[in-house]
Amino acid sequence: DIQMTQSPSSLPASVGDRVTIACRASQTINTNVNWYQHKPGQAPKLLIYAASKLQGGVPSRFSGRGSGTDFTLTISSLQPEDFATYYCQQSHRTLGTWTFGQGTKVVIK
Amino acid sequence: EVQLVESGGGLVQPGGSLRLSCPVSGFSLGSYWMSWVRQAPGKGLEWVANIKEDGSEQFYVDSVKGRFTISRDNAKNSLFLQLNSLRVEDTAVYYCARINWGPTGHFDRWGQGTLVTVSS
């Protein structure tokens, strides 16, 4: 199975900061990586799919990069509503089994 | 408006069974792969199972293989998850999610979740 390793697990930050979350796959997965935001009591929300494509309705301060095994999610200027937990997720079609990273909680510094 | 609404969660003893349902509206279920994802208390998201549009193939995380069964009734616009031989570690909020394959697979719509608690 493909493992997804996220870092850091916790990220203290302030409003206006540029923050970057990393995700590494245990084997090459082309651009089959997605990023989600999750807040307590809510459904997860898709932010980025296919490594770099912004989901409709998601603010442009969110961006994704990467291919192969290394991926990043960047928030260019952190807003108050962005304090949440973020997950990467791989979707290898041939294997059929998918995995999430362990999550990165963005907290107030 | 696209909606997914999970139901069927509750308290069950170890070794017991539950059947989760996820009726959907606002789109044609038969056009999409579907999935179940869970989150145990204090833990991260965990992918549980996927099912193809026509139900012809299913995929599971190793920890639930042989115990859980994902199924669907496209005519009734509903997704299901049968949970058997439940363990304490299956306690979680279970989400149903729609899979969009353009251009790679991703969960583009989610339900609000239903809580399954396995405890004696």
CSV table of N, CA, C and O in Angstrom, one decimal, chain A residues 51-105:
chain,number,residue,atom,x,y,z
A,51,ALA,N,-3.0,17.4,-7.6
A,51,ALA,CA,-1.8,18.1,-7.1
A,51,ALA,C,-1.8,19.6,-7.1
A,51,ALA,O,-1.3,20.2,-6.2
A,52,SER,N,-2.5,20.2,-8.2
A,52,SER,CA,-2.3,21.6,-8.3
A,52,SER,C,-3.6,22.3,-8.8
A,52,SER,O,-3.6,23.6,-9.0
A,53,LYS,N,-4.7,21.6,-9.0
A,53,LYS,CA,-5.9,22.2,-9.5
A,53,LYS,C,-6.8,22.7,-8.4
A,53,LYS,O,-7.2,21.9,-7.5
A,54,LEU,N,-7.1,24.0,-8.4
A,54,LEU,CA,-8.0,24.6,-7.4
A,54,LEU,C,-9.4,24.2,-7.6
A,54,LEU,O,-10.0,24.4,-8.7
A,55,GLN,N,-10.0,23.6,-6.6
A,55,GLN,CA,-11.4,23.3,-6.6
A,55,GLN,C,-12.3,24.6,-6.7
A,55,GLN,O,-11.9,25.6,-6.1
A,56,GLY,N,-13.4,24.5,-7.5
A,56,GLY,CA,-14.2,25.7,-7.6
A,56,GLY,C,-14.7,26.2,-6.3
A,56,GLY,O,-15.1,25.5,-5.4
A,57,GLY,N,-14.7,27.6,-6.2
A,57,GLY,CA,-15.1,28.2,-4.9
A,57,GLY,C,-14.1,28.3,-3.8
A,57,GLY,O,-14.3,29.0,-2.8
A,58,VAL,N,-12.9,27.7,-4.0
A,58,VAL,CA,-11.9,27.8,-3.0
A,58,VAL,C,-11.0,29.0,-3.3
A,58,VAL,O,-10.6,29.3,-4.4
A,59,PRO,N,-10.7,29.8,-2.3
A,59,PRO,CA,-9.9,31.0,-2.5
A,59,PRO,C,-8.6,30.8,-3.1
A,59,PRO,O,-7.9,29.8,-2.8
A,60,SER,N,-8.1,31.7,-3.9
A,60,SER,CA,-6.9,31.6,-4.6
A,60,SER,C,-5.6,31.6,-3.7
A,60,SER,O,-4.5,31.4,-4.2
A,61,ARG,N,-5.8,31.9,-2.5
A,61,ARG,CA,-4.6,31.9,-1.6
A,61,ARG,C,-4.1,30.5,-1.3
A,61,ARG,O,-3.0,30.3,-0.8
A,62,PHE,N,-5.0,29.5,-1.7
A,62,PHE,CA,-4.6,28.1,-1.6
A,62,PHE,C,-4.0,27.6,-2.9
A,62,PHE,O,-4.5,27.9,-4.0
A,63,SER,N,-2.8,27.0,-2.8
A,63,SER,CA,-2.2,26.4,-4.0
A,63,SER,C,-1.5,25.1,-3.7
A,63,SER,O,-1.1,24.9,-2.6
A,64,GLY,N,-1.3,24.3,-4.7
A,64,GLY,CA,-0.7,23.0,-4.5
A,64,GLY,C,0.4,22.8,-5.6
A,64,GLY,O,0.2,23.3,-6.7
A,65,ARG,N,1.4,22.1,-5.3
A,65,ARG,CA,2.5,21.8,-6.2
A,65,ARG,C,3.0,20.3,-6.0
A,65,ARG,O,2.8,19.8,-4.9
A,66,GLY,N,3.7,19.8,-7.0
A,66,GLY,CA,4.3,18.5,-6.8
A,66,GLY,C,4.0,17.5,-7.8
A,66,GLY,O,3.0,17.6,-8.5
A,67,SER,N,4.8,16.5,-7.9
A,67,SER,CA,4.6,15.4,-8.8
A,67,SER,C,5.5,14.3,-8.4
A,67,SER,O,6.6,14.5,-7.9
A,68,GLY,N,5.1,13.0,-8.6
A,68,GLY,CA,6.0,11.9,-8.2
A,68,GLY,C,5.8,11.5,-6.8
A,68,GLY,O,4.8,10.8,-6.5
A,69,THR,N,6.7,11.9,-5.9
A,69,THR,CA,6.5,11.6,-4.5
A,69,THR,C,6.4,12.7,-3.5
A,69,THR,O,6.0,12.5,-2.4
A,70,ASP,N,6.7,13.9,-4.0
A,70,ASP,CA,6.8,15.1,-3.1
A,70,ASP,C,5.8,16.2,-3.5
A,70,ASP,O,5.8,16.6,-4.6
A,71,PHE,N,4.9,16.6,-2.5
A,71,PHE,CA,3.9,17.5,-2.8
A,71,PHE,C,3.8,18.5,-1.7
A,71,PHE,O,4.2,18.3,-0.5
A,72,THR,N,3.3,19.7,-2.0
A,72,THR,CA,3.1,20.8,-1.0
A,72,THR,C,1.7,21.5,-1.2
A,72,THR,O,1.2,21.6,-2.3
A,73,LEU,N,1.2,21.9,-0.1
A,73,LEU,CA,0.0,22.8,0.0
A,73,LEU,C,0.5,24.1,0.6
A,73,LEU,O,1.1,24.1,1.7
A,74,THR,N,0.2,25.2,-0.1
A,74,THR,CA,0.6,26.5,0.4
A,74,THR,C,-0.6,27.4,0.6
A,74,THR,O,-1.5,27.4,-0.3
A,75,ILE,N,-0.7,28.1,1.7
A,75,ILE,CA,-1.6,29.2,1.9
A,75,ILE,C,-0.8,30.5,1.9
A,75,ILE,O,0.0,30.7,2.8
A,76,SER,N,-1.1,31.3,1.0
A,76,SER,CA,-0.2,32.5,0.8
A,76,SER,C,-0.3,33.5,1.9
A,76,SER,O,0.7,34.2,2.2
A,77,SER,N,-1.5,33.7,2.4
A,77,SER,CA,-1.7,34.7,3.5
A,77,SER,C,-2.9,34.1,4.4
A,77,SER,O,-4.0,34.2,4.0
A,78,LEU,N,-2.5,33.6,5.5
A,78,LEU,CA,-3.4,32.8,6.3
A,78,LEU,C,-4.5,33.8,6.8
A,78,LEU,O,-4.2,34.9,7.3
A,79,GLN,N,-5.7,33.3,6.7
A,79,GLN,CA,-6.9,34.0,7.2
A,79,GLN,C,-7.5,33.4,8.4
A,79,GLN,O,-7.2,32.2,8.7
A,80,PRO,N,-8.3,34.1,9.2
A,80,PRO,CA,-8.8,33.5,10.5
A,80,PRO,C,-9.6,32.2,10.3
A,80,PRO,O,-9.5,31.3,11.1
A,81,GLU,N,-10.3,32.1,9.1
A,81,GLU,CA,-11.1,30.9,8.9
A,81,GLU,C,-10.2,29.7,8.4
A,81,GLU,O,-10.7,28.6,8.2
A,82,ASP,N,-8.9,29.9,8.2
A,82,ASP,CA,-8.0,28.8,7.7
A,82,ASP,C,-7.5,28.0,8.9
A,82,ASP,O,-6.8,27.0,8.6
A,83,PHE,N,-7.7,28.3,10.1
A,83,PHE,CA,-7.2,27.5,11.2
A,83,PHE,C,-8.0,26.2,11.2
A,83,PHE,O,-9.2,26.2,11.5
A,84,ALA,N,-7.4,25.1,10.9
A,84,ALA,CA,-8.1,23.8,10.7
A,84,ALA,C,-7.0,22.8,10.5
A,84,ALA,O,-5.8,23.0,10.6
A,85,THR,N,-7.5,21.5,10.2
A,85,THR,CA,-6.6,20.4,10.0
A,85,THR,C,-6.6,20.2,8.5
A,85,THR,O,-7.7,20.1,7.9
A,86,TYR,N,-5.4,19.9,7.9
A,86,TYR,CA,-5.3,19.7,6.5
A,86,TYR,C,-4.7,18.3,6.2
A,86,TYR,O,-3.8,17.9,6.9
A,87,TYR,N,-5.3,17.7,5.2
A,87,TYR,CA,-4.9,16.3,4.8
A,87,TYR,C,-4.5,16.2,3.4
A,87,TYR,O,-5.3,16.7,2.5
A,88,CYS,N,-3.4,15.5,3.1
A,88,CYS,CA,-3.2,15.1,1.7
A,88,CYS,C,-3.8,13.7,1.6
A,88,CYS,O,-4.0,13.0,2.6
A,89,GLN,N,-4.0,13.3,0.3
A,89,GLN,CA,-4.7,12.0,0.0
A,89,GLN,C,-4.3,11.5,-1.3
A,89,GLN,O,-4.3,12.3,-2.3
A,90,GLN,N,-3.9,10.3,-1.5
A,90,GLN,CA,-3.5,9.7,-2.8
A,90,GLN,C,-4.6,8.9,-3.3
A,90,GLN,O,-5.3,8.2,-2.6
A,91,SER,N,-4.7,8.9,-4.7
A,91,SER,CA,-5.8,8.2,-5.3
A,91,SER,C,-5.3,7.4,-6.5
A,91,SER,O,-5.6,7.7,-7.7
A,92,HIS,N,-4.4,6.4,-6.2
A,92,HIS,CA,-3.8,5.6,-7.3
A,92,HIS,C,-4.9,4.7,-7.9
A,92,HIS,O,-5.5,3.9,-7.2
A,93,ARG,N,-5.3,4.9,-9.1
A,93,ARG,CA,-6.4,4.2,-9.7
A,93,ARG,C,-6.1,2.7,-9.9
A,93,ARG,O,-7.0,1.9,-9.7
A,94,THR,N,-5.0,2.4,-10.3
A,94,THR,CA,-4.7,1.0,-10.6
A,94,THR,C,-4.7,0.1,-9.3
A,94,THR,O,-5.3,-1.0,-9.3
A,95,LEU,N,-4.2,0.6,-8.2
A,95,LEU,CA,-4.2,-0.1,-7.0
A,95,LEU,C,-5.6,-0.2,-6.4
A,95,LEU,O,-5.9,-1.2,-5.7
A,96,GLY,N,-6.3,0.9,-6.6
A,96,GLY,CA,-7.7,0.9,-6.0
A,96,GLY,C,-7.8,1.2,-4.6
A,96,GLY,O,-8.9,1.5,-4.1
A,97,THR,N,-6.7,1.2,-3.8
A,97,THR,CA,-6.7,1.5,-2.4
A,97,THR,C,-6.1,2.9,-2.2
A,97,THR,O,-5.1,3.2,-2.7
A,98,TRP,N,-6.8,3.7,-1.4
A,98,TRP,CA,-6.4,5.1,-1.2
A,98,TRP,C,-6.0,5.3,0.2
A,98,TRP,O,-6.4,4.6,1.1
A,99,THR,N,-5.2,6.3,0.4
A,99,THR,CA,-4.7,6.7,1.8
A,99,THR,C,-4.7,8.2,2.0
A,99,THR,O,-4.4,8.9,1.0
A,100,PHE,N,-4.9,8.6,3.2
A,100,PHE,CA,-4.7,9.9,3.7
A,100,PHE,C,-3.4,10.1,4.4
A,100,PHE,O,-2.9,9.1,5.0
A,101,GLY,N,-2.8,11.3,4.4
A,101,GLY,CA,-1.8,11.6,5.3
A,101,GLY,C,-2.3,11.7,6.7
A,101,GLY,O,-3.5,11.7,6.9
A,102,GLN,N,-1.4,11.8,7.7
A,102,GLN,CA,-1.9,11.8,9.1
A,102,GLN,C,-2.5,13.2,9.5
A,102,GLN,O,-3.0,13.3,10.6
A,103,GLY,N,-2.4,14.2,8.7
A,103,GLY,CA,-3.0,15.5,9.0
A,103,GLY,C,-2.0,16.5,9.5
A,103,GLY,O,-1.0,16.1,10.2
A,104,THR,N,-2.2,17.8,9.2
A,104,THR,CA,-1.5,18.9,9.8
A,104,THR,C,-2.4,19.9,10.4
A,104,THR,O,-3.3,20.4,9.7
A,105,LYS,N,-2.3,20.1,11.7
A,105,LYS,CA,-3.2,21.1,12.3
A,105,LYS,C,-2.6,22.4,12.4
A,105,LYS,O,-1.5,22.6,13.0
